[in-house]
Coordinates of C-alpha atoms in Angstrom, one line a residue:
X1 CA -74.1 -55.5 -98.6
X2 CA -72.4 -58.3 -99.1
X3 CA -72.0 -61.0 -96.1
X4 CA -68.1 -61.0 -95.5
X5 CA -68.6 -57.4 -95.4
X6 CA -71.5 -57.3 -92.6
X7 CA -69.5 -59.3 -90.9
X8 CA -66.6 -57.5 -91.3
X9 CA -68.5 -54.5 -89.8
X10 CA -70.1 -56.4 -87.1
X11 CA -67.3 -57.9 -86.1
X12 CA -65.0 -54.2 -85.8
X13 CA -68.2 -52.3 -84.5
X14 CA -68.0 -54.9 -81.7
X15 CA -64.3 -54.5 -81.3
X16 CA -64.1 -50.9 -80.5
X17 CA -67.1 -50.9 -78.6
X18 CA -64.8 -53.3 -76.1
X19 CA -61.7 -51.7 -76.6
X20 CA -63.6 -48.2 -75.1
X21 CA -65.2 -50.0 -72.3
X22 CA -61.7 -51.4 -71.6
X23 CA -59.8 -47.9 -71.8
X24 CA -62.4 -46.4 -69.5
X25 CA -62.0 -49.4 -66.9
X26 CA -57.9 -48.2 -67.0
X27 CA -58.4 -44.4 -67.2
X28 CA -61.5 -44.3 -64.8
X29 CA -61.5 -47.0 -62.0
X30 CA -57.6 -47.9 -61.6
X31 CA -57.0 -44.3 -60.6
X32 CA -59.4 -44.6 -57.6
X33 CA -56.5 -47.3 -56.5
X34 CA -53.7 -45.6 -54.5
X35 CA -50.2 -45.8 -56.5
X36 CA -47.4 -44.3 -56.5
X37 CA -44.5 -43.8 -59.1
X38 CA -41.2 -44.5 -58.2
X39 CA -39.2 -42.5 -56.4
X40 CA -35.8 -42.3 -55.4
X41 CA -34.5 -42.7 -51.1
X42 CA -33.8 -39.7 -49.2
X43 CA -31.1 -39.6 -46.3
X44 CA -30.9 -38.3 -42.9
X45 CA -27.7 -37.8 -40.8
X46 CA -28.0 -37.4 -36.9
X47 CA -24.8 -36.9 -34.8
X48 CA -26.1 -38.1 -31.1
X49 CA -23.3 -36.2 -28.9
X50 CA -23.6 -37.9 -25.4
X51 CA -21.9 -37.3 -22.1
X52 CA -19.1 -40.3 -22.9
X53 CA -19.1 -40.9 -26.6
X54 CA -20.7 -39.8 -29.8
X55 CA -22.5 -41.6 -32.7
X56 CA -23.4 -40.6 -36.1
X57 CA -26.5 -42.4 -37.5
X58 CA -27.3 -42.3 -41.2
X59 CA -31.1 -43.0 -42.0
X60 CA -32.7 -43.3 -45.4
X61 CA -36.7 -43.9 -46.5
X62 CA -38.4 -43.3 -49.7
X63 CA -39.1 -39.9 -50.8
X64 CA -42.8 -40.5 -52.1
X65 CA -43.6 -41.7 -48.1
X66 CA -41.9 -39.2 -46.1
X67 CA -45.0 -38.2 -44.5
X68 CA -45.9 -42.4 -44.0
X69 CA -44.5 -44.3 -41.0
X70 CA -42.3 -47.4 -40.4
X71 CA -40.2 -47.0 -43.3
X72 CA -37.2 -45.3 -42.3
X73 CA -34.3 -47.8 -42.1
X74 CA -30.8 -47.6 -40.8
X75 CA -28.6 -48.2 -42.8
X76 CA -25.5 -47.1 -40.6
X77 CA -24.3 -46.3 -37.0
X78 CA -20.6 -44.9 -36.7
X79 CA -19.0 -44.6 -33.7
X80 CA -17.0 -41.9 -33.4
X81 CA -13.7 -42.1 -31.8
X82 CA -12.6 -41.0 -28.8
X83 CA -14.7 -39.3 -25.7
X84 CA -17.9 -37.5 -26.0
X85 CA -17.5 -33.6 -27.4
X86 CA -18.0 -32.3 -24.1
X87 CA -14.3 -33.6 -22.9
X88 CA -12.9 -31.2 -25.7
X89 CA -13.6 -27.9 -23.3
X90 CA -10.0 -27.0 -23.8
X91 CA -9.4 -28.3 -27.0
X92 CA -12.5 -27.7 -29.1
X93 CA -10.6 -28.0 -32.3
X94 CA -10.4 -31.9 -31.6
X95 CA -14.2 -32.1 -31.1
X96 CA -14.8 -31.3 -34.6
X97 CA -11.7 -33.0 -36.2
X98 CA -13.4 -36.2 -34.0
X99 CA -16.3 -36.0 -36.2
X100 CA -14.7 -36.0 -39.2
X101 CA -13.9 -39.9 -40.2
X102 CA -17.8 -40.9 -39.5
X103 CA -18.8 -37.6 -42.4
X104 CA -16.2 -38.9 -44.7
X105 CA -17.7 -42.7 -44.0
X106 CA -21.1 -41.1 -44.5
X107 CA -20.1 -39.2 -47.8
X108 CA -19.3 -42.5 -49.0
X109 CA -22.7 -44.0 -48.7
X110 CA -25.0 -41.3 -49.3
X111 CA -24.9 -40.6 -53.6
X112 CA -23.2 -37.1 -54.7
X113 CA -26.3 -35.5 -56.0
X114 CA -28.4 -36.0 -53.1
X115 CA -25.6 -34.8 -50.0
X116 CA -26.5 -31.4 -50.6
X117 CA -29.7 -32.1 -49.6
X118 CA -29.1 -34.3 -46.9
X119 CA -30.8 -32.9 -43.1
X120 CA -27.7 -32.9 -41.0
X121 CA -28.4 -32.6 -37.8
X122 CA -26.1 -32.4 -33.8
X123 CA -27.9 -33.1 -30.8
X124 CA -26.2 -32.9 -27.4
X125 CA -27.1 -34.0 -24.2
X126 CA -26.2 -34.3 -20.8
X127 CA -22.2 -33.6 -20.9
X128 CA -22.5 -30.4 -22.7
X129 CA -25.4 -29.6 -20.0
X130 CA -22.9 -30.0 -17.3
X131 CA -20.2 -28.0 -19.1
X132 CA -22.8 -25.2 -20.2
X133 CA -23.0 -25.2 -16.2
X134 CA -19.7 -25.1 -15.7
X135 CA -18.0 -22.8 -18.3
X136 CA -20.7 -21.9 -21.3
X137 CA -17.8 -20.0 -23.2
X138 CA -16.2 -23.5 -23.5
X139 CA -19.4 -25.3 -24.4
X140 CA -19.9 -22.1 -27.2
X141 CA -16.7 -22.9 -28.4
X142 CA -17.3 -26.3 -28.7
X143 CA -20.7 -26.1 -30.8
X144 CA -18.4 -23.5 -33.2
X145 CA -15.8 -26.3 -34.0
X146 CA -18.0 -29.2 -34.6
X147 CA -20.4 -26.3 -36.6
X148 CA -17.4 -25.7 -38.5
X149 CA -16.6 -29.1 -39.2
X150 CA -19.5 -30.7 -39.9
X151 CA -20.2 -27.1 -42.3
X152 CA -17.1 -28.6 -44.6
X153 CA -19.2 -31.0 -45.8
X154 CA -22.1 -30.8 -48.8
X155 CA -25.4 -31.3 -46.5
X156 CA -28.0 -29.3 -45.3
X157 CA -26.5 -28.9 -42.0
X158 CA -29.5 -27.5 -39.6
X159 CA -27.3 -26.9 -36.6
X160 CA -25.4 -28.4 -33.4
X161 CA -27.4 -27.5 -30.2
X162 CA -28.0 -29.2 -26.4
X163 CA -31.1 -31.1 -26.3
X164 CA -33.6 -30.5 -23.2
X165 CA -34.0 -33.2 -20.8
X166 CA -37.7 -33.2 -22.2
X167 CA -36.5 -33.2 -25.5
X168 CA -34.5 -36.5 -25.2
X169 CA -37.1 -38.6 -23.4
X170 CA -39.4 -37.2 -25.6
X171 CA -38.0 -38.1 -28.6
X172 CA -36.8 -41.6 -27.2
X173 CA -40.2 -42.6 -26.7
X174 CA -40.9 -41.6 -30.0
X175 CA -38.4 -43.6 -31.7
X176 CA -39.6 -46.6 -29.6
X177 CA -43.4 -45.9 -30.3
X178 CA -42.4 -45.3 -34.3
X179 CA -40.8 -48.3 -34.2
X180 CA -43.1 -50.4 -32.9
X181 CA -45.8 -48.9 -35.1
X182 CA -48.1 -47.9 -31.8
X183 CA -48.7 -44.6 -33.2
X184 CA -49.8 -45.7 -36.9
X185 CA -49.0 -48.9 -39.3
X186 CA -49.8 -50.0 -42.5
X187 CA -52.4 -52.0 -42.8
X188 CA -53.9 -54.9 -44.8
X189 CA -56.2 -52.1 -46.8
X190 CA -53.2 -50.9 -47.9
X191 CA -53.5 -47.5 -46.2
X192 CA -51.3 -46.1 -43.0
X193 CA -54.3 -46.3 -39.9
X194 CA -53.8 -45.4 -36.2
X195 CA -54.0 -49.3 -34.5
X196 CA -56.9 -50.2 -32.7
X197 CA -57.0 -50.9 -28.8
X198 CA -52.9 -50.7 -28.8
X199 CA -50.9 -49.2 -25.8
X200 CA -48.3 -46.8 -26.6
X201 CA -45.2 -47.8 -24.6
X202 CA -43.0 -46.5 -22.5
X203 CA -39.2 -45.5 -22.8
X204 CA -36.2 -45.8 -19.6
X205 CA -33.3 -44.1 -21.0
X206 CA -29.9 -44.4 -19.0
X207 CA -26.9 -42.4 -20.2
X208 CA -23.5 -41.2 -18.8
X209 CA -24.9 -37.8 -17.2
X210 CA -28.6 -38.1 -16.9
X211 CA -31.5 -40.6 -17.1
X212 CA -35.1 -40.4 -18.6
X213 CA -38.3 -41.5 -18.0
X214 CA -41.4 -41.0 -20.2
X215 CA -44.9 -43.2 -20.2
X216 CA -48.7 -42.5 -20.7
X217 CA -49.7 -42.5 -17.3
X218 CA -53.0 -43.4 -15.9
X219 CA -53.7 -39.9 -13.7
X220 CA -53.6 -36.6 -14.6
X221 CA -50.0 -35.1 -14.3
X222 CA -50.1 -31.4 -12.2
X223 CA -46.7 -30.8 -12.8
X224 CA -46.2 -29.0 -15.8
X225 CA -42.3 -29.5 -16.0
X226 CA -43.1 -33.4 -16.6
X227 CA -45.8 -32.8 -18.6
X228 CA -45.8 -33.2 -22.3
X229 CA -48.3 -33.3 -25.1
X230 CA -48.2 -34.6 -28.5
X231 CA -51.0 -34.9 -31.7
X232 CA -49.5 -37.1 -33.9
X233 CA -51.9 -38.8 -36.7
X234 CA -54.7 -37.1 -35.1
X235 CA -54.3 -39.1 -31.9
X236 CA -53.5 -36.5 -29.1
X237 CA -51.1 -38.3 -26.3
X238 CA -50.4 -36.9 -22.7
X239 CA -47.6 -37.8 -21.6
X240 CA -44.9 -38.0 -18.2
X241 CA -41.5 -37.0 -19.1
X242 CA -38.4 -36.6 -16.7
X243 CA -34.7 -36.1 -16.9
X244 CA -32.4 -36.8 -13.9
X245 CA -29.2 -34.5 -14.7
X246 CA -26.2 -36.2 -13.2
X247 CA -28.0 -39.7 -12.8
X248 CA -26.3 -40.9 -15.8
X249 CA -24.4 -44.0 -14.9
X250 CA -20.8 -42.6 -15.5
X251 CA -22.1 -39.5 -13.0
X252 CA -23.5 -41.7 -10.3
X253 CA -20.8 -43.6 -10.0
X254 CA -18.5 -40.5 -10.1
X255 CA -21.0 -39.2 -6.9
X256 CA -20.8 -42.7 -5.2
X257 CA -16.6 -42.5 -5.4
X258 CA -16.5 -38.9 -4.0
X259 CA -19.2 -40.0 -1.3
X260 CA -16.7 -42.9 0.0
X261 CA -14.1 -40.5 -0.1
X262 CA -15.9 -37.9 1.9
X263 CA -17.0 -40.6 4.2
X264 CA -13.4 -41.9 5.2
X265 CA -11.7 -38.6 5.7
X266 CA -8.5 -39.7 4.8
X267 CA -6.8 -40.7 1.5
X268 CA -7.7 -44.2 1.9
X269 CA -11.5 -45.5 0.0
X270 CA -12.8 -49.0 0.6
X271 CA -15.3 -49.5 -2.1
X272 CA -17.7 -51.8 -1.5
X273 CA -18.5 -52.2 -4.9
X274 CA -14.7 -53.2 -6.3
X275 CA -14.1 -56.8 -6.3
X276 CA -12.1 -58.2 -3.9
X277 CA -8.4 -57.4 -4.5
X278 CA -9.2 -54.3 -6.8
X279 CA -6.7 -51.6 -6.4
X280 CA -6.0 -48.2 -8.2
X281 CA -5.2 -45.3 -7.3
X282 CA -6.0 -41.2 -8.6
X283 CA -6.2 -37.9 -7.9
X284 CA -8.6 -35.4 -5.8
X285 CA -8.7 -33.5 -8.9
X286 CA -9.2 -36.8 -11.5
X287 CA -12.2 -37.3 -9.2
X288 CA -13.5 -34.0 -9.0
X289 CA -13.9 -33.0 -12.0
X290 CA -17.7 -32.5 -12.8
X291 CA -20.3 -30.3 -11.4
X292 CA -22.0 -33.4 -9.8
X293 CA -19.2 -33.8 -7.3
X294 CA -18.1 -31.2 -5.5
X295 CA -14.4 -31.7 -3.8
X296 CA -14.0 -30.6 0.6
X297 CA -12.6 -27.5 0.9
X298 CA -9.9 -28.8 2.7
X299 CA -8.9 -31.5 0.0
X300 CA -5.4 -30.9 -2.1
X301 CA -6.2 -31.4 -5.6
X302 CA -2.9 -32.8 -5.9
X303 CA -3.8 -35.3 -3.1
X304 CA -3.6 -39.0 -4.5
X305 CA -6.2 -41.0 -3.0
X306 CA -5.8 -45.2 -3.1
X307 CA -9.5 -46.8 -4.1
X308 CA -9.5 -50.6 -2.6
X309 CA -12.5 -52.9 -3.1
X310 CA -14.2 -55.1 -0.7
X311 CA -16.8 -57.0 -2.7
X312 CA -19.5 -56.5 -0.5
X313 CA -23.1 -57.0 -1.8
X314 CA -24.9 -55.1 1.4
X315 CA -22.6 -52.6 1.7
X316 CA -23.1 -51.7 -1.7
X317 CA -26.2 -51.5 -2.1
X318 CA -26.6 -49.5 1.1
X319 CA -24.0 -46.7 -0.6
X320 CA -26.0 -47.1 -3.8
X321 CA -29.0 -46.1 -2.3
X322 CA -27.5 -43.2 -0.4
X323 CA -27.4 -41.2 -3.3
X324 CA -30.9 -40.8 -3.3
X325 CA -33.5 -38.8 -1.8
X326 CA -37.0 -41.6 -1.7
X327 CA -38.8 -39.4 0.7
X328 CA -42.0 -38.4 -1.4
X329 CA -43.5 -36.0 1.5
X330 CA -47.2 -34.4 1.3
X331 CA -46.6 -33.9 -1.7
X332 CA -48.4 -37.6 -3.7
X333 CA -46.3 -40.1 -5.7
X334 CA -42.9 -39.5 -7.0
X335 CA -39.7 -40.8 -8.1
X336 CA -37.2 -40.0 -5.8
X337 CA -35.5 -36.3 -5.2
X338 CA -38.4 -35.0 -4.8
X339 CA -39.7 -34.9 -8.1
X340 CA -43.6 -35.8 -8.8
X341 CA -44.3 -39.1 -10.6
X342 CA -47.4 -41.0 -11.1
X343 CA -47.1 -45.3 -11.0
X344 CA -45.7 -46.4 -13.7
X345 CA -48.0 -48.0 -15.9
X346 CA -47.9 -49.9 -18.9
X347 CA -45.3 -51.7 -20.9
X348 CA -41.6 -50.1 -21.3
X349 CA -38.6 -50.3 -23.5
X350 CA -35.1 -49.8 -21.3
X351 CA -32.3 -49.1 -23.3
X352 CA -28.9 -47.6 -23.5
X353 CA -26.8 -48.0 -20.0
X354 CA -30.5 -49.9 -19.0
X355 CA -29.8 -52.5 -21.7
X356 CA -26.0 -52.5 -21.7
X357 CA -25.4 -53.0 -18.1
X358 CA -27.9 -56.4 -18.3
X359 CA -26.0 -57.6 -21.0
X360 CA -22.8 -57.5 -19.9
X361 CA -24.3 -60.7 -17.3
X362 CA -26.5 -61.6 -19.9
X363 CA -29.8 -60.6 -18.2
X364 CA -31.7 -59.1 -21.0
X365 CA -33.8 -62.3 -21.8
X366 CA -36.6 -61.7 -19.5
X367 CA -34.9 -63.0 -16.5
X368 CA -37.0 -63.1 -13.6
X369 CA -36.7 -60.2 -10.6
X370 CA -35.0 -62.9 -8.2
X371 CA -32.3 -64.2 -11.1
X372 CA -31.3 -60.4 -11.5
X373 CA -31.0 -60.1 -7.6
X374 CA -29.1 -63.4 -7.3
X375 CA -27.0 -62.7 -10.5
X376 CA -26.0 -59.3 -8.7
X377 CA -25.3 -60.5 -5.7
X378 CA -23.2 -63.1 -7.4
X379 CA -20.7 -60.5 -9.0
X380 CA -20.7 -58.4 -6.0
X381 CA -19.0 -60.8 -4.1
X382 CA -16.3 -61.8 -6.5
X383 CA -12.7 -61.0 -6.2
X384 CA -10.8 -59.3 -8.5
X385 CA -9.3 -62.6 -9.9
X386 CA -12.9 -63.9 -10.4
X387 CA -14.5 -61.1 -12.3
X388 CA -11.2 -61.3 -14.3
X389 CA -11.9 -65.5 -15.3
X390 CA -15.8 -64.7 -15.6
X391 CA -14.8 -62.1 -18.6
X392 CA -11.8 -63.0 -20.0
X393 CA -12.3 -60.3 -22.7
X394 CA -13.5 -57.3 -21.1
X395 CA -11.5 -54.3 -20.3
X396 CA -10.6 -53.5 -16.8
X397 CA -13.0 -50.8 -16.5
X398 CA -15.7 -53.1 -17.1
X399 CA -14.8 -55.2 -14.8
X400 CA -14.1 -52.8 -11.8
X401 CA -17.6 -51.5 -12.8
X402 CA -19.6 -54.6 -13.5
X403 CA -21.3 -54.9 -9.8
X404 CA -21.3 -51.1 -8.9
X405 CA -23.2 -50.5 -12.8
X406 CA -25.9 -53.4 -12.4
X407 CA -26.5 -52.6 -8.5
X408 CA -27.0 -48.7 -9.7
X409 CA -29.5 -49.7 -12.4
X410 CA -31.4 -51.6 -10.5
X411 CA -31.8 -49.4 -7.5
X412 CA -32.5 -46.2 -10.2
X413 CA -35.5 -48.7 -11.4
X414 CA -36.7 -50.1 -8.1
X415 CA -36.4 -48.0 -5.8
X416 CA -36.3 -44.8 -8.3
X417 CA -38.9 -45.2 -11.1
X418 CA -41.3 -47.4 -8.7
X419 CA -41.3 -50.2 -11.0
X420 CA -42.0 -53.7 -8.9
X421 CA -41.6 -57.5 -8.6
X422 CA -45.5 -57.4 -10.2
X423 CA -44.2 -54.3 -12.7
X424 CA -40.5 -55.8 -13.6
X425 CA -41.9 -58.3 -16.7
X426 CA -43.1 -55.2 -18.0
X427 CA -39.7 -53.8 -18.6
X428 CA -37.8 -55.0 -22.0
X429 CA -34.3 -54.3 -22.2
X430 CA -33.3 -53.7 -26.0
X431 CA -30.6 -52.3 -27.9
X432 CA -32.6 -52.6 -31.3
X433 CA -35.8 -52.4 -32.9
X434 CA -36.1 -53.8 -36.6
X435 CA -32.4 -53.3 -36.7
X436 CA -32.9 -49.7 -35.2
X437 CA -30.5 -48.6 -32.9
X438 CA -33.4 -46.9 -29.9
X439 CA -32.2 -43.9 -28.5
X440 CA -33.2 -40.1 -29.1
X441 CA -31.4 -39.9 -32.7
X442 CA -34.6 -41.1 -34.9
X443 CA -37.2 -39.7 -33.0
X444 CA -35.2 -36.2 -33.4
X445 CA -34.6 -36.2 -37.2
X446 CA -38.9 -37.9 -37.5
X447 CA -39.9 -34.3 -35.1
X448 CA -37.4 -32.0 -37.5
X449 CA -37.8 -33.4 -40.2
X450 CA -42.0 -33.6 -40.5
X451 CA -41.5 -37.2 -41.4
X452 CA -44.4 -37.3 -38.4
X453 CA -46.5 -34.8 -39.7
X454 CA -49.0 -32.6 -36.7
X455 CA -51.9 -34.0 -38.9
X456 CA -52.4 -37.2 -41.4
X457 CA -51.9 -35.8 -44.9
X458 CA -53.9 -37.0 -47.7
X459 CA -52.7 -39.7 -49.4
X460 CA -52.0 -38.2 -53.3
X461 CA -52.9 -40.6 -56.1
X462 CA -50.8 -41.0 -59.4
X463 CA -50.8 -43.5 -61.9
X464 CA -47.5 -45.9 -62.1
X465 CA -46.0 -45.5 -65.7
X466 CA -46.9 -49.0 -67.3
X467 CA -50.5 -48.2 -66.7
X468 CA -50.1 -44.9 -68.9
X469 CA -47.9 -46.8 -71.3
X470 CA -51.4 -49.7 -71.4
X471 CA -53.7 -47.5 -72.2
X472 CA -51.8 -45.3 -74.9
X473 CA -51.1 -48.8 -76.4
X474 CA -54.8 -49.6 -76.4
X475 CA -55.7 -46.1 -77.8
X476 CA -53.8 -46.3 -80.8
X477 CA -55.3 -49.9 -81.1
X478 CA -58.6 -48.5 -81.0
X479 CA -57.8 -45.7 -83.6
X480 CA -56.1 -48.1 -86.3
X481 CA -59.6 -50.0 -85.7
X482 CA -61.5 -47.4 -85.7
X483 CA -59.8 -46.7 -89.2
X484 CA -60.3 -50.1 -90.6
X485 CA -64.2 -49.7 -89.6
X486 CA -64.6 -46.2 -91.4
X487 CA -62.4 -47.9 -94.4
X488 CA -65.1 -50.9 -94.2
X489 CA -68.2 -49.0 -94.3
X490 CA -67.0 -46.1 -96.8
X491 CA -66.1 -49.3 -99.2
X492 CA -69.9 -50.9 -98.7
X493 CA -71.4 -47.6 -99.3
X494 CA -69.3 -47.2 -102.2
X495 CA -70.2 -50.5 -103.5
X496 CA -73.9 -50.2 -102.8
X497 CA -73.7 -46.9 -105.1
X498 CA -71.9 -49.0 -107.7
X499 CA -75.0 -51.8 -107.7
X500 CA -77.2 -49.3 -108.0
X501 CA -76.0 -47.6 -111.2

């Protein structure tokens, strides 16, 4: 054979031999590499129907990772307008035509193809309670009109119920622990791991009608209506749960008004809570109207009754307190009414009426126990005409509410929950997490949705596109070469035959 032509062999022999070792590298070893193609984002839509207003959150995350963790985003919050669903008990027509300017808003963001598809879901909470209390063939009717409306649109709407008290602690401290990534992150192997030596946190939850509070607590719990369990990522967690129905903030302060009223016996209220100078006046009826107050026998609901404040720090807190029961009894550690509570332990998010009544005096920055006290007792014993150059911009409600609000929430924590002067750092007041509004609402549509699975699924492996479009590339490489070689070596055979004759 000639020596261009052994080299010519050589040389290709050696070629494909590294072209194969090469192809098996992509087709054998990269696979063994989790990847993923891409996929396109899927939405969620939760309608959080509260005591005194109602929200509509729109989620997204990517469709390959819906079973993954700390990659659902928000990508809107609307606020719908007007009062909470619950104050359409005799029109429930306008509950559902409420809703309808947050869908259409929502219709515009999510694409066409995928609104069909979209879990819609409506959670209620402690103003429908009340109402189911009060009248449930209202409350039925409600749940039909906002069923209706919301049933107008193209999702996949899964119903409009009342959440439990349970329910919406429980899923609040979900959203908070998601969040935070307590219960699983992604780590630096690039695979989703439960964290190492990391508390889970606790959740304070303040809204119009009712309050929650859920932790891990140190102890067992005996009660079983505050106990609650969870496996999520193969970690099993015990938890304390409790809802206070009519210890919302709008409700408490509803009971503290009818408990002045009761206490004066005439048509005449000094609230010690009103700044200085306040006045207004309304009706037996106007404050009467829940099932957490509950109007004298002998009372007129025509009767108008004149509210006067006194700005009085100590007298308000004395009537704050008053609406409480602290006396725990034989029966261990509790929160207050009677109800069983271990010590709070641990590290908690506040949020909602927590969060926004510390905001409005800016005290969400980790103030210290005595700064909230002194702040408090501060506003309490403004007039009118104070509060009014303090915040310029704020409505008159605001105003008129600003002491009774922060003395409430921090009698519900103190002298309530059990937190402390050594316990108080513990407590962060947020209205966001990674640009998460916290509440109920995500930790819902996470449970309905099996976007936290019972059990960690196993991760599936696919090959991204370019690496299939490499190694076809090198495949037909190798063939053309391949070609060449058996070209090269039928030629030197032919020519050796050719010497020969």
């Amino acid at each position: 054979m000639p020596p261009r032509l052994l080299r010519v062999v050589g040389w290709g022999s050696a070629a494909v031999l590294g072209l194969l070792t090469v192809a098996v590298f992509v087709l054998v070893l990269i696979p063994a590499k989790n990847a993923v193609l891409p996929t396109r984002i899927k939405y969620g839509l939760v309608f959080d129907a509260g005591s005194t207003h109602t929200s509509l959150y729109i989620y997204r995350w990517p469709a390959h990772k819906e079973n993954g963790t700390g990659i659902v985003s928000q990508v809107e919050a609307c606020s719908v307008s007007g009062p909470g669903i619950s104050s359409y008990a005799d029109d429930p027509a306008g509950a559902g035509a409420s809703l309808k300017p947050c869908l259409d808003k929502a219709m515009q963001i999510i694409p066409a193809e995928q609104q069909r598809e979209t879990p819609t879901y409506l959670g209620a909470t402690a103003g429908m309670r009340l109402l189911r209390e009060e009248n449930s063939t209202k409350a039925e009717r409600i749940f039909a009109e906002v069923s209706k409306a919301i049933g107008q649109y193209p999702v996949d709407f899964r119903g409009a119920r009342i959440l439990t008290g349970s329910e919406e602690g429980s899923f609040g401290w979900i959203t908070v622990n998601y969040l935070l990534q307590t219960l699983i992150k992604f780590s630096f192997a690039e695979k989703w791991e439960h964290p190492q030596d990391t508390e889970v946190v606790g959740a304070l939850d303040l809204g119009g009608a009712s309050t929650q509070i859920t932790f891990q607590p140190g102890v067992p719990v005996e009660d079983r209506n505050t106990s609650v369990f969870f496996r999520l990522y193969g970690t099993n967690y015990s938890l304390y749960s409790h809802s206070y129905l009519c210890y919302g903030q709008s409700q408490a302060l509803k009971m503290l008004l009818a408990a002045l009223h009761q206490a004066s016996s005439s048509a005449e209220i000094s609230h010690p809570c009103y700044p200085r100078g306040y006045e207004e006046n309304l009706t037996v009826a106007e404050l009467y109207d829940s099932p957490c107050v509950h109007a004298p026998s002998s009372a007129s609901p025509g009767l108008v009754l004149r509210v006067t404040g006194t700005g009085d720090p100590a007298a308000c807190g004395t009537a704050v307190r008053s609406l409480f029961n602290f006396s725990c009894g034989a029966q261990g550690p509790c929160g207050f009414n009677g109800v069983q509570q271990p010590p709070v332990r641990g590290q908690f998010l506040a949020f909602s009426g927590f969060y926004r009544s510390l905001h409005f005096l800016n005290l969400t920055g980790g103030q210290s126990l005595s700064l909230v006290n002194a702040t408090i007792w501060e506003i309490c014993n403004s007039s009118w005409e104070q509060v009014q150059g303090l915040f310029p911009t704020s409505s008159r409600r605001q105003l008129r509410d600003a002491c009774t609000a922060i003395s409430y929430t921090l009698t519900l924590l103190l002298q309530g929950y059990k937190f402390n002067s050594t316990t108080w750092p513990n407590i962060h007041f947020v209205r966001q997490v990674a640009d998460i509004d916290v509440g109920w609402a995500l930790g819902c549509m996470l449970n309905l949705t099996n976007i936290i699975p019972s059990e960690p699924l196993t991760a599936v492996t696919e090959l991204p596109r370019s690496i299939w479009i490499a190694a076809t590339v090198l495949l037909a490489i190798m063939l053309i070469l391949t070609f060449c070689l058996l070209t090269a070596m039928c030629y030197q055979r032919s020519s050796s035959g050719y010497e020969q004759l």
